[in-house]
Tab-separated table of C-alpha atoms in Angstrom:
chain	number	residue	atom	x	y	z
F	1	UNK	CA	0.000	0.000	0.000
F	2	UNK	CA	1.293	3.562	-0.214
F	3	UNK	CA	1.243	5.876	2.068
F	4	UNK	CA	-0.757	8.626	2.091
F	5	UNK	CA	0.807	12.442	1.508
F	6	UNK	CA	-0.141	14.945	4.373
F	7	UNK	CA	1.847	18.181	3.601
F	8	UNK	CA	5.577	19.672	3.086
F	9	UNK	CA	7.342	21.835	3.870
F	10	UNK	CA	9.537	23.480	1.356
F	11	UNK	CA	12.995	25.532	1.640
F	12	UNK	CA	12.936	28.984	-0.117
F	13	UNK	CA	14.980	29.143	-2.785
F	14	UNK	CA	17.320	31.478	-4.280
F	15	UNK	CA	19.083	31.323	-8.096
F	16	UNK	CA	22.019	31.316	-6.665
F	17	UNK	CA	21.486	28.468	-4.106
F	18	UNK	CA	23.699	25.682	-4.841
F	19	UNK	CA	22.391	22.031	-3.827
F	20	UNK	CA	26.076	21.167	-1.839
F	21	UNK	CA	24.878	22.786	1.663
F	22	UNK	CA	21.361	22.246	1.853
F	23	UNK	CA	21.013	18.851	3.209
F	24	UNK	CA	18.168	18.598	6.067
F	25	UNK	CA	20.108	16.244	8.264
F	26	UNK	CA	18.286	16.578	11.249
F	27	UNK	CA	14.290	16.996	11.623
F	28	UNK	CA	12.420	16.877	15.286
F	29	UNK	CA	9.693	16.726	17.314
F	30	UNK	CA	8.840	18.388	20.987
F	31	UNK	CA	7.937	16.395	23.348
F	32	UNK	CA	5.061	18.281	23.730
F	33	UNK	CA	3.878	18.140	20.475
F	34	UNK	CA	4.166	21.996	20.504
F	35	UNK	CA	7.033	22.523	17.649
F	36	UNK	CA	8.393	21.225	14.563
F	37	UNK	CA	11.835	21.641	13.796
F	38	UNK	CA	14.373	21.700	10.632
F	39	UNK	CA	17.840	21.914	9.689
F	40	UNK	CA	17.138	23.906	6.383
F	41	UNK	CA	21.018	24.054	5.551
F	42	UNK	CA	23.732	26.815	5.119
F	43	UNK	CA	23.202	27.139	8.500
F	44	UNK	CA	19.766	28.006	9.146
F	45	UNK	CA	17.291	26.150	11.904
F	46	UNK	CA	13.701	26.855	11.244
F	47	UNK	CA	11.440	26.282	14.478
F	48	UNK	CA	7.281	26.260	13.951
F	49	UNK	CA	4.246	25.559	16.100
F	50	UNK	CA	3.280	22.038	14.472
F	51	UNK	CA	-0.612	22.778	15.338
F	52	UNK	CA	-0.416	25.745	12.506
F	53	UNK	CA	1.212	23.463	10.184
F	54	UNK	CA	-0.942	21.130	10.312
F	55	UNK	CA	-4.435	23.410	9.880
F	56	UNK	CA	-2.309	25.011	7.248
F	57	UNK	CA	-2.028	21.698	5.394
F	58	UNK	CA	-5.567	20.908	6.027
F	59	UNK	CA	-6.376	24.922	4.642
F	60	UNK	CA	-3.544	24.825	1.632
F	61	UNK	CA	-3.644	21.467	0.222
F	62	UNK	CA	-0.468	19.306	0.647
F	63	UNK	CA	1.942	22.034	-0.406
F	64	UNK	CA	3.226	24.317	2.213
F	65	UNK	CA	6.223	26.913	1.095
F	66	UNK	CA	8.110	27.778	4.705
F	67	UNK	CA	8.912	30.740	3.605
F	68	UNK	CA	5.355	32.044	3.473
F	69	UNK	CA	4.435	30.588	6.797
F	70	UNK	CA	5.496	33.086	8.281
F	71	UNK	CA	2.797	35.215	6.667
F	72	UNK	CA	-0.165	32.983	8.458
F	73	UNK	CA	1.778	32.109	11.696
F	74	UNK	CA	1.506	34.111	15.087
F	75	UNK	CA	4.523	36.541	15.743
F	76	UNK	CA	6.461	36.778	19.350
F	77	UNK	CA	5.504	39.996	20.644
F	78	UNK	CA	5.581	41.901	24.125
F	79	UNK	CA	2.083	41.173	25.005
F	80	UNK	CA	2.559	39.173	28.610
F	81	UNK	CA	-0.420	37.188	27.648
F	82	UNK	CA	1.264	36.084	24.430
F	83	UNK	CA	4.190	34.981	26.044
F	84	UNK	CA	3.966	31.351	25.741
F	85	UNK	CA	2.181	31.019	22.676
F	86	UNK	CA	3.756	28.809	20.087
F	87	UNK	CA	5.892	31.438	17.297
F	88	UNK	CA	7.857	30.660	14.739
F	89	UNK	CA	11.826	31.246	14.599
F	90	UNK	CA	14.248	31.365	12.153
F	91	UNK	CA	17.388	30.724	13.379
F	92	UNK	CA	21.017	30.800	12.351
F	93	UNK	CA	23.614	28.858	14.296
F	94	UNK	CA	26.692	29.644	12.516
F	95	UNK	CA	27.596	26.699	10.809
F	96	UNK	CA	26.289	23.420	9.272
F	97	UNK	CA	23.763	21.927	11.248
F	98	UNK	CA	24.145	18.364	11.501
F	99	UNK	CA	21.673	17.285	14.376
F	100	UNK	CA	18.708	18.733	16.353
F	101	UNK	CA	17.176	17.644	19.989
F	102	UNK	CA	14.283	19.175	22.228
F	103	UNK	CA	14.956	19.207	25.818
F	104	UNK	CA	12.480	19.843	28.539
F	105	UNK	CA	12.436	20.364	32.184
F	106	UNK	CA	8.665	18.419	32.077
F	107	UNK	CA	9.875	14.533	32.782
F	108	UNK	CA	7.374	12.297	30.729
F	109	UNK	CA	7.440	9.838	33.695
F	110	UNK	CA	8.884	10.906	36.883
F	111	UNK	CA	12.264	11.890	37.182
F	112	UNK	CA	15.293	10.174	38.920
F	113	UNK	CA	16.274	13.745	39.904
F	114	UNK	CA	16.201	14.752	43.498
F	115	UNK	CA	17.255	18.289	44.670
F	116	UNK	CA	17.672	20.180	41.648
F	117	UNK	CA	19.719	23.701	42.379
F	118	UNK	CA	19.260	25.462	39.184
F	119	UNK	CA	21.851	27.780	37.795
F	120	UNK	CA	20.672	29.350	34.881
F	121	UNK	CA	17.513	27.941	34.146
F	122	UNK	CA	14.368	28.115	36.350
F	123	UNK	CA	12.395	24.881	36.746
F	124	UNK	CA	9.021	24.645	35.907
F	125	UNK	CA	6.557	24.164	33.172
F	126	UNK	CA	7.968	26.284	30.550
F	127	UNK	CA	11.240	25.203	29.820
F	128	UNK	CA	11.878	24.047	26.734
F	129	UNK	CA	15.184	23.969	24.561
F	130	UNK	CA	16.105	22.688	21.357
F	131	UNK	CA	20.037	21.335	21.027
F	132	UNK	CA	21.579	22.118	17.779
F	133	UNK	CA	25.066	20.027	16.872
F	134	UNK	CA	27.065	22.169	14.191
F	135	UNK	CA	30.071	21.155	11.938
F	136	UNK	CA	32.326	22.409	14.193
F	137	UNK	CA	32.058	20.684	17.072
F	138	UNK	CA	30.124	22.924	19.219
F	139	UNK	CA	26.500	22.731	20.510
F	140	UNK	CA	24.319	25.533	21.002
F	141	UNK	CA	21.186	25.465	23.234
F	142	UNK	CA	18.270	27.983	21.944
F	143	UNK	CA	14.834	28.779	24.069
F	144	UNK	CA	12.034	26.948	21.618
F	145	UNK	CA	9.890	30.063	23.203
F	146	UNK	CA	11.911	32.904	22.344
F	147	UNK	CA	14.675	31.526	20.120
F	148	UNK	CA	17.717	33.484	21.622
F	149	UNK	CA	20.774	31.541	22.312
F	150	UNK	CA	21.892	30.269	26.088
F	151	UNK	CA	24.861	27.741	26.221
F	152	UNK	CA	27.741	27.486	23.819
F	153	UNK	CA	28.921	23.794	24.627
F	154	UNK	CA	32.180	23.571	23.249
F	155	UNK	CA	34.146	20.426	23.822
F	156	UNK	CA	34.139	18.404	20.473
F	157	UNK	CA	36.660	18.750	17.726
F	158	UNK	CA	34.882	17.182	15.183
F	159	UNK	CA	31.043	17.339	13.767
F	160	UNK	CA	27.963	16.594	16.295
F	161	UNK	CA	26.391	14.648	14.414
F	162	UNK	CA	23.845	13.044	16.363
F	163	UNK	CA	21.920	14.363	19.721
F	164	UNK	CA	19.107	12.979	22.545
F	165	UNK	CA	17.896	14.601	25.721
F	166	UNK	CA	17.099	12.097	28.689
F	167	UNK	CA	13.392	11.705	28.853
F	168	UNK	CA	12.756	12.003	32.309
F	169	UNK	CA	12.740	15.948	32.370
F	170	UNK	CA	16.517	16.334	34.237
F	171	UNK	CA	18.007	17.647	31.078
F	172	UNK	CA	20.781	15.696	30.784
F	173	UNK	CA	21.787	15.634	27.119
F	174	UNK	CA	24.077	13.454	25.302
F	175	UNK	CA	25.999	14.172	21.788
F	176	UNK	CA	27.431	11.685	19.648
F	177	UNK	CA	30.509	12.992	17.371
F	178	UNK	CA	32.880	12.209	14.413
F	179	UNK	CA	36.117	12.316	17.276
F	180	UNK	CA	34.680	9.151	18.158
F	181	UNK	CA	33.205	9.964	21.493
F	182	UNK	CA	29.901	10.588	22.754
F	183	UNK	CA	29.385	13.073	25.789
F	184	UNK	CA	26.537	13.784	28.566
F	185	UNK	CA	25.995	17.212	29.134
F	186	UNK	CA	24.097	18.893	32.681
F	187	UNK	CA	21.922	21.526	31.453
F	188	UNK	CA	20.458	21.635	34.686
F	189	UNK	CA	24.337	23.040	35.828
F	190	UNK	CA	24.807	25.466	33.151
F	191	UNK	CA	25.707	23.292	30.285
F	192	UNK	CA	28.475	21.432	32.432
F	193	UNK	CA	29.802	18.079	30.604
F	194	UNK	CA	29.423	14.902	32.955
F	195	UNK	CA	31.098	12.633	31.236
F	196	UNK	CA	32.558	11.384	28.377
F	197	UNK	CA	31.958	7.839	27.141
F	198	UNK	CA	34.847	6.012	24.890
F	199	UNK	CA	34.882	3.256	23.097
F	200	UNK	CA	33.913	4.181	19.454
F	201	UNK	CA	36.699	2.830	17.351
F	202	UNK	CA	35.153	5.303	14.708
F	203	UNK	CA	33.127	7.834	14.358
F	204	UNK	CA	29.862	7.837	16.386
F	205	UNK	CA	26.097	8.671	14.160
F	206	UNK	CA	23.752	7.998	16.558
F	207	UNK	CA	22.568	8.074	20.222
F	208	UNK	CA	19.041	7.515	21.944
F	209	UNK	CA	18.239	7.366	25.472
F	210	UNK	CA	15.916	4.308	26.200
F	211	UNK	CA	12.354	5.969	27.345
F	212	UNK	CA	13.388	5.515	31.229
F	213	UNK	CA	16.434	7.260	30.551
F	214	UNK	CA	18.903	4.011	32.198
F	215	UNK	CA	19.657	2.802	28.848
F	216	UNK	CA	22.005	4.502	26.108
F	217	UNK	CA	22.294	2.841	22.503
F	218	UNK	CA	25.187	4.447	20.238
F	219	UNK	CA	25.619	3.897	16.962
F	220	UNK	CA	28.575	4.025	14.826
F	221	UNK	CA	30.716	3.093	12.126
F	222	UNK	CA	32.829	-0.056	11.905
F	223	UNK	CA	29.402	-2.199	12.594
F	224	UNK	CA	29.732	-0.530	16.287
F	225	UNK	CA	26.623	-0.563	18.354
F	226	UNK	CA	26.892	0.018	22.234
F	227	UNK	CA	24.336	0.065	25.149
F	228	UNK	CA	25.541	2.644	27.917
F	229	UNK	CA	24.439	2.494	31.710
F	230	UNK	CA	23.413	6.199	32.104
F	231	UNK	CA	23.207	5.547	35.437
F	232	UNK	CA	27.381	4.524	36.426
F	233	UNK	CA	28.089	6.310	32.751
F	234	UNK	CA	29.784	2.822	31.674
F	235	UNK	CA	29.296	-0.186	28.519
F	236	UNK	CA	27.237	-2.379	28.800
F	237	UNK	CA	27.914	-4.324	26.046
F	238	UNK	CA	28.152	-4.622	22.411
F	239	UNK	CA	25.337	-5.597	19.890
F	240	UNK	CA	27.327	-7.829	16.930
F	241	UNK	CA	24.822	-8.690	13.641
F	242	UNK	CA	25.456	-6.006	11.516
F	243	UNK	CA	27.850	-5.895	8.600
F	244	UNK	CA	28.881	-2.415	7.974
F	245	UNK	CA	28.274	1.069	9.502
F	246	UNK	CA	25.959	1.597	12.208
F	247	UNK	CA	24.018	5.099	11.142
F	248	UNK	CA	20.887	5.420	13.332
F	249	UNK	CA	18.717	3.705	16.097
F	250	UNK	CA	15.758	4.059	18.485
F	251	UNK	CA	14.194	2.573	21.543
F	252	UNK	CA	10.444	0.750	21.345
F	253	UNK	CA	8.428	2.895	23.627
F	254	UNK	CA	8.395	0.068	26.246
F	255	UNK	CA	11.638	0.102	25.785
F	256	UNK	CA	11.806	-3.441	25.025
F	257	UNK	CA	13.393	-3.209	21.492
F	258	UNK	CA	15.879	-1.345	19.974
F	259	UNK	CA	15.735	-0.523	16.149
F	260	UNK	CA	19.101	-0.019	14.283
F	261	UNK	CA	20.134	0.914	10.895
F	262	UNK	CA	22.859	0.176	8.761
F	263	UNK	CA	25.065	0.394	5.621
F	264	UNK	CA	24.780	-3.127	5.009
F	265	UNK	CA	20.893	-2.620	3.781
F	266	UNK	CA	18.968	-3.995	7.036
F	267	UNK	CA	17.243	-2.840	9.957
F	268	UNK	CA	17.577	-4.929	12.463
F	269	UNK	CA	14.773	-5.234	15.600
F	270	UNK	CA	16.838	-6.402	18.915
F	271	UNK	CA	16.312	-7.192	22.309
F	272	UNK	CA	18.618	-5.246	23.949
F	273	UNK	CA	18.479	-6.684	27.518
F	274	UNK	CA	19.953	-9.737	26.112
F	275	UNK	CA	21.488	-8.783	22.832
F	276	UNK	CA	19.257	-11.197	20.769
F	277	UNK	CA	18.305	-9.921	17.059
F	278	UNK	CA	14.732	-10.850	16.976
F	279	UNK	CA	13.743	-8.939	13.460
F	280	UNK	CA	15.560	-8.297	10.375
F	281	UNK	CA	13.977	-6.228	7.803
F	282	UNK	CA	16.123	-5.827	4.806
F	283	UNK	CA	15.968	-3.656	1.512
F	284	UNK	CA	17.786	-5.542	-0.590
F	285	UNK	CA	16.696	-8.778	-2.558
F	286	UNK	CA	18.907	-11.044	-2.183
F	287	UNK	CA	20.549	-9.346	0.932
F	288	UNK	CA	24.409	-9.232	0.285
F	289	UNK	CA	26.769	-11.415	2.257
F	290	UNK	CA	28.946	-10.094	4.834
F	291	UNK	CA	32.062	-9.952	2.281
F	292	UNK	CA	29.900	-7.536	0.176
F	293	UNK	CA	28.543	-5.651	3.102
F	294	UNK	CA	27.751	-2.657	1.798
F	295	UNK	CA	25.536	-4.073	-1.051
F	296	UNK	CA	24.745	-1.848	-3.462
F	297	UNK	CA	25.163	1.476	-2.212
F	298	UNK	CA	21.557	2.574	-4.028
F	299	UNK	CA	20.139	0.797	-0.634
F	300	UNK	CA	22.410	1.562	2.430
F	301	UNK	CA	19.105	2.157	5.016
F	302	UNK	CA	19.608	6.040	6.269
F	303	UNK	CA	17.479	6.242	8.973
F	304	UNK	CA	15.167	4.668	11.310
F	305	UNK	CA	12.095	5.619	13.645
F	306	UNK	CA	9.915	3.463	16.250
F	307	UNK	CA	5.838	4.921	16.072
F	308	UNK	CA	4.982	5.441	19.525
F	309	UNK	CA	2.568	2.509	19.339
F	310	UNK	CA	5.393	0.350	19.292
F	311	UNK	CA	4.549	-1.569	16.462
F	312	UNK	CA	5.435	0.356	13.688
F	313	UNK	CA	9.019	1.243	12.373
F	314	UNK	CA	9.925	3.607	9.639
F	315	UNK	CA	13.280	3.330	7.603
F	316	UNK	CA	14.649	5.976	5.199
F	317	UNK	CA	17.024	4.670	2.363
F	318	UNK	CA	18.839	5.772	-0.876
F	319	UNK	CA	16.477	3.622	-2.907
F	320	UNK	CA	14.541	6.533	-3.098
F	321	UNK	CA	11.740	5.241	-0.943
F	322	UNK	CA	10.388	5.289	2.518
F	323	UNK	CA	8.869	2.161	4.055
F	324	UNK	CA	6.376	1.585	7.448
F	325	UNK	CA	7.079	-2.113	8.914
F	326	UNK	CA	5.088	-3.962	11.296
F	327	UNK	CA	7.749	-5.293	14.051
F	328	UNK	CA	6.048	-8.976	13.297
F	329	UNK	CA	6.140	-8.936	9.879
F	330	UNK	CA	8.791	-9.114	6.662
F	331	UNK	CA	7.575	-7.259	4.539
F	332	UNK	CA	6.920	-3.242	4.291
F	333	UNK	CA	2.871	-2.632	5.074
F	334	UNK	CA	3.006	0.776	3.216
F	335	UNK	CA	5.265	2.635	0.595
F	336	UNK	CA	6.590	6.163	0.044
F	337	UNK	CA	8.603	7.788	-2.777
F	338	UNK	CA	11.123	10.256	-1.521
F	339	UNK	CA	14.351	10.858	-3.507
F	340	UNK	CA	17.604	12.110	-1.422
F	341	UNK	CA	15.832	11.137	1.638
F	342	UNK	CA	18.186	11.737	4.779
F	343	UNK	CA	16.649	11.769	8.191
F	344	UNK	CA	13.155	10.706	9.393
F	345	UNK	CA	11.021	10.641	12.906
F	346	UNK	CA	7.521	10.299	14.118
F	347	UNK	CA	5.206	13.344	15.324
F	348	UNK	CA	5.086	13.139	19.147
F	349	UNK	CA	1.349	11.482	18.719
F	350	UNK	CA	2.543	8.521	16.086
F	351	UNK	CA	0.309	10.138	13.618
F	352	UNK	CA	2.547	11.772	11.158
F	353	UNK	CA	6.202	10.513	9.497
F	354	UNK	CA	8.528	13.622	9.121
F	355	UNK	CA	11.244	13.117	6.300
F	356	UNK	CA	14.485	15.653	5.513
F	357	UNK	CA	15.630	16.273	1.942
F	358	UNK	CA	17.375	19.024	0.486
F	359	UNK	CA	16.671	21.664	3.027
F	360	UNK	CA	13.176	20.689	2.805
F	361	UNK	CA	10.277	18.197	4.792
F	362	UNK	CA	7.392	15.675	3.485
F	363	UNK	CA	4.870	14.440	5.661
F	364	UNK	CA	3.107	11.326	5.605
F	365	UNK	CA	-0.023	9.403	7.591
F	366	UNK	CA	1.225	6.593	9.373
F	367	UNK	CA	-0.448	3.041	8.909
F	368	UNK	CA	-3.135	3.232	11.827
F	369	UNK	CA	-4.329	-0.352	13.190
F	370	UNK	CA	-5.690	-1.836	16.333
F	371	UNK	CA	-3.166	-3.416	18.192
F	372	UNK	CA	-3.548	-6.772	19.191
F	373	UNK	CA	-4.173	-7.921	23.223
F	374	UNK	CA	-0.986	-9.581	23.281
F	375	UNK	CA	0.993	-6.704	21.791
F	376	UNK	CA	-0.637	-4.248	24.349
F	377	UNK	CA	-0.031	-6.544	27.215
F	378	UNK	CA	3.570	-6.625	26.237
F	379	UNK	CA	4.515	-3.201	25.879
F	380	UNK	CA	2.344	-2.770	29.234
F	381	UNK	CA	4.946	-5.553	31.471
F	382	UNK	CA	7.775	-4.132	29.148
F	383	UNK	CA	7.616	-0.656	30.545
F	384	UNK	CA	8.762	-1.909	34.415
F	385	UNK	CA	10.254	-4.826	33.646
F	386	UNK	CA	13.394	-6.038	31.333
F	387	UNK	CA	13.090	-9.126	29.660
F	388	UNK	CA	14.802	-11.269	32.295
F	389	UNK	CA	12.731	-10.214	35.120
F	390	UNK	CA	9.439	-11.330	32.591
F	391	UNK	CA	11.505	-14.682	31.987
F	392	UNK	CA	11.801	-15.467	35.928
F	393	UNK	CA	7.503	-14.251	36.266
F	394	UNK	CA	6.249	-17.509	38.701
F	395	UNK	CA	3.698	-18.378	35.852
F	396	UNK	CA	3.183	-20.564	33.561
F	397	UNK	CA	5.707	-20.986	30.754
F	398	UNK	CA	2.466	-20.307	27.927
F	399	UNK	CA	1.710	-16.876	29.447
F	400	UNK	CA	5.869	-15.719	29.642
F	401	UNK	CA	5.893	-16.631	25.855
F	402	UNK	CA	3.195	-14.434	25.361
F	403	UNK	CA	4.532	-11.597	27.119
F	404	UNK	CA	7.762	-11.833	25.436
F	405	UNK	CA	8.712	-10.577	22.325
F	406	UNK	CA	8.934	-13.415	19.867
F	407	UNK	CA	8.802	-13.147	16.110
């Protein structure tokens, strides 16, 4: 089936705009559901209240030019009562933007944090922050509300190219970078780094928290994928399956699986609590063997998002499409076409697939179905309890199976 179109967002263009610099690398979600967010290249971040974009879809058709958003959208202004209301920024962070996280004081689930002093933040309901990693190795943290700059994190000497805020609201972030380390930031403490976590033989592409925040999955070349304990800031251990670069992954939203893509033309669906590989969806017929990793480089999978129903996973690759998977199932359940497709994620509500090309964004409808008992008790258990605590259950051996995710 394909998937059906829902709107875009398209880069303004000028004649003498050259494609090399306008790669969206990086597109994002608040947790709140309250912004969108862009890299649109050559530097420039665009931040917009994702309720106006999508009645403007719904009032405009399918085609949405940024530029003239800003015609329709609500302007910041002095007015104390519009203070919080969602406005659109533009902004420019000096160089290439190569990732993008939202960070908010508001923990989805209750936070491990006890006895917050805060420095240059206040706590409270209306913090929110969006990361930006540049080219050069710096980060730079902007207020979503007003869209002026707070922290200059510079510790990196090579490009940021992936980031992910804890989700439990203590605004810890972590960045993932091409000098082969990844490092966990205290925003909470002005911006002071906590750590930094080796191991990376390469560089690093990707980093997600695990939706408990204990967990840390990085992501990186020479087949490299690592799960961190956030909690002692040490390994884990390491995931082995793939056969070539490591570029992107995400937690389930149980946190029971952990989605990864690769180079080598697969995604593969793991359990990380006991490093098993429980899914493989690949996008190349027949897949290529592990002396031929790479495959054809028309198919190296780009990205890779988990729908917050937890049984849906989108991948991005260069076969110029983009494909919705059930998490039980081997083949793609819908179809999109996107050419020069680079980054993808989920709207905060699972409703809507966000994909990055060329400075611009395309939006699709995600497959809605019913999920089944089994899958809802699952993800239910899965959210307190790894999968060896569910093994050792004192019940019967019938109902563990059930709970457990087996494909």
């Amino acid at each position: 089936a394909r998937s059906r179109t829902v709107g875009e967002l398209l880069a303004p263009t000028s004649p003498f705009d050259k494609k090399c610099g306008r790669e969206n690398w990086t597109v994002a979600f608040a947790p709140d559901g309250s912004y969108f967010a862009w890299s649109q290249g050559h530097r420039i971040v665009k931040l917009v209240p994702w309720s106006q974009c999508l009645n403007n879809f719904l009032l405009h058709g399918t085609k949405n030019v940024a530029n003239s958003i800003s015609t329709r959208l609500p302007r910041q202004n002095s007015d104390s009562s519009q203070k919080n209301k969602p406005c659109e920024h533009i902004i420019d962070c000096g160089d290439i933007v190569w990732s993008l996280a939202f960070g908010s004081s508001v923990p989805e689930k209750q936070s491990r944090c006890v006895n917050i002093e805060w420095h240059r933040f206040k706590f409270g309901q209306d913090q929110l922050l969006l990361a930006t990693g540049l080219n050069n190795g710096r980060i730079k943290i902007w207020d979503v509300y007003t869209g002026k700059l707070l922290l200059n994190l510079m510790d990196h000497t090579e490009v940021v190219r992936d980031l992910t805020f804890a989700p439990d609201g203590s605004l810890i972030l972590v960045s993932a970078s091409r000098d082969k380390t990844l490092r966990a930031w205290d925003l909470k403490d002005d911006g002071n780094m906590v750590k930094v976590l080796r191991g990376h033989p390469n560089w690093v592409y990707g980093c997600a928290f695990s939706p408990d925040s204990a967990l840390l999955c990085s992501v990186g070349a020479s087949k490299a994928v690592f799960l961190w304990d956030m909690d002692k800031y040490s390994m884990i251990r390491k995931l082995e399956g793939h056969h070539n670069d490591v570029v992107a992954c995400e937690f389930s939203p149980d946190g029971a699986l952990l989605a990864t893509a690769s180079y080598d033309t697969r995604v593969y669906v793991w359990d990380p609590h006991i490093g098993v590989i429980l899914m493989e969806f690949g996008h190349l017929f027949p897949p290529p063997t592990p002396i031929f990793a790479g495959g054809a480089n028309d198919r190296w999978v780009k990205s890779v998002s988990f729908s917050h129903d937890g049984l849906h996973i989108a991948s991005l690759a260069d076969d110029k499409m983009v494909r919705f998977w059930r998490i039980d199932e081997e083949y793609p359940v819908q179809v999109a076409p996107l050419n020069n497709g680079l980054c993808c994620t989920f709207s905060t509500d699972g409703s809507v697939l966000a994909a990055g090309q060329d400075g611009s964004v395309y939006f699709w409808a995600t497959p809605r179905q019913v999920s089944s008992l089994q899958h809802l008790c699952r993800m239910a258990i899965r959210r307190v309890m790894p999968t060896n605590q569910v093994k050792n259950l004192p019940i019967p051996s019938k109902v563990v199976e059930f709970l457990c995710y087996q494909f």
